[in-house]
Amino acid sequence: DIQMTQSPSTLSTSVGDRVTITCRASQTISVWLAWYQQKPGKAPKLLIYKASTLESGVPSRFSGRGSGTEFTLTISSLQPDDFATYYCLQYNSYLYTFGQGTKLEIK
Amino acid sequence: ELQLVESGGGLVQPGGSLRLSCAASGFTFSSYEMNWVRQAPGKGLEWISYISRSGSNIYYADSVKGRFTISRDNARNSLFLQMNSLRAEDTAVYYCARKTFDLVGYMDVWGKGTTVTVSS
């Protein structure tokens, strides 16, 4: 099975900061990676798919990069609504795997 | 409007069984592969099962293999998860999620989840 290692697990940040979250796959997954945002008590919301394609309606301050085994999600200028938990998902295999999550906290 | 609505969660004793349902609307259910994903309290997301459009291909995470059974009824636009031999560690919010139409697809539509609590 493919393991996804996401870091950091928690990030204390401020509005306006540039934030980068990393996911590493245990084997190559090409570009088959998605990013989700989740707020407490809510279902995950799709942000990015195919490593770098922005889902319709998602603000352009979100961007994704990477291929193979290393991927990043960047928020260029953090907004109050962005404080949430972020997960990566590899979908190279039907045995999907999520990263452990990154919680963005207000500094 | 695309919608997935889970139901069937509740409190069950260890060793017990529960059947979750997911009602789909706003899209042609039979054309999409589906998944179940769960989230234990305070923990991350865990994919647990996949089913193909016809139900002929099914996959499970090791954590539920042999205890959980995924199925679907395309005539009723419904997805199911039969959970047997439940354990305390199965306590979680259970989400159904649609896989995109692509050959290699991610989960694009999610339900709001149903809560399963396994406790004596």
XYZ file of C-alpha atoms in Angstrom, chain B:
120
model
C -27.988 19.782 -6.773
C -25.466 17.029 -6.233
C -26.209 15.378 -2.917
C -25.164 12.402 -0.827
C -27.031 11.740 2.412
C -25.795 9.103 4.847
C -27.995 7.422 7.432
C -28.021 4.443 9.735
C -25.445 5.498 12.287
C -25.963 5.086 15.996
C -24.783 3.468 19.193
C -23.916 -0.216 19.021
C -22.221 -2.604 21.418
C -18.830 -4.157 20.635
C -19.343 -7.210 18.460
C -22.577 -5.837 17.081
C -23.637 -4.919 13.563
C -24.888 -1.839 11.785
C -25.860 -1.050 8.201
C -25.160 2.379 6.806
C -26.926 3.802 3.771
C -26.059 6.637 1.437
C -28.765 8.130 -0.780
C -27.556 9.864 -3.915
C -29.370 12.533 -5.894
C -28.644 15.137 -8.546
C -26.499 12.849 -10.697
C -26.660 9.494 -12.452
C -25.627 7.280 -9.558
C -25.066 4.181 -11.677
C -22.370 5.991 -13.677
C -20.109 6.639 -10.701
C -17.818 4.576 -8.553
C -18.268 5.182 -4.854
C -16.324 5.071 -1.608
C -16.724 5.063 2.144
C -14.353 7.170 4.232
C -14.354 7.467 8.013
C -12.949 9.800 10.620
C -12.478 8.775 14.241
C -12.987 11.499 16.850
C -10.105 13.955 16.713
C -8.318 11.914 14.047
C -7.677 12.121 10.326
C -9.528 10.770 7.334
C -9.320 7.056 6.571
C -10.490 5.522 3.307
C -12.182 2.190 4.029
C -13.924 0.871 0.919
C -14.489 1.299 -2.827
C -17.096 -0.144 -5.191
C -17.234 0.007 -8.975
C -20.266 1.121 -10.995
C -21.709 -2.350 -11.318
C -20.478 -3.591 -7.960
C -18.248 -6.167 -9.577
C -15.012 -4.651 -8.237
C -14.649 -3.966 -4.532
C -11.699 -3.026 -2.324
C -11.291 -2.634 1.423
C -8.748 -1.195 3.787
C -7.046 -3.830 5.909
C -8.628 -2.333 9.028
C -12.130 -3.431 7.936
C -11.488 -6.337 5.565
C -13.516 -9.393 6.503
C -15.863 -7.397 8.754
C -17.379 -4.741 6.492
C -19.211 -5.245 3.199
C -19.864 -2.506 0.667
C -22.729 -2.808 -1.805
C -24.941 -0.672 -3.974
C -28.408 -0.647 -5.496
C -28.336 1.431 -8.665
C -32.116 1.204 -9.082
C -32.510 2.885 -5.702
C -29.551 5.275 -6.119
C -28.121 3.939 -2.896
C -24.814 2.846 -1.438
C -24.525 0.637 1.626
C -21.968 -0.427 4.203
C -22.727 -3.501 6.282
C -20.551 -3.415 9.389
C -20.177 -6.568 11.482
C -18.033 -7.496 14.478
C -17.772 -3.849 15.401
C -14.973 -2.682 17.673
C -14.431 0.431 19.743
C -11.903 1.617 17.168
C -14.658 1.670 14.513
C -16.200 4.644 16.319
C -16.154 7.411 13.726
C -18.076 9.639 11.405
C -18.678 7.693 8.193
C -18.816 9.567 4.901
C -19.826 8.324 1.506
C -17.950 9.978 -1.330
C -18.292 9.906 -5.089
C -15.291 9.156 -7.251
C -14.959 11.374 -10.295
C -15.873 9.923 -13.657
C -12.228 9.739 -14.771
C -10.386 6.437 -15.033
C -8.040 7.703 -12.335
C -10.290 9.682 -10.061
C -10.461 11.387 -6.706
C -13.427 12.008 -4.434
C -15.336 15.085 -5.480
C -18.727 14.914 -3.765
C -19.123 14.041 -0.103
C -22.054 13.524 2.203
C -22.260 15.181 5.592
C -21.571 11.913 7.380
C -23.278 9.661 9.889
C -21.870 8.924 13.336
C -21.197 5.411 14.565
C -20.371 4.872 18.221
C -19.243 1.445 19.389
C -19.465 1.226 23.147
C -20.912 -0.926 25.890
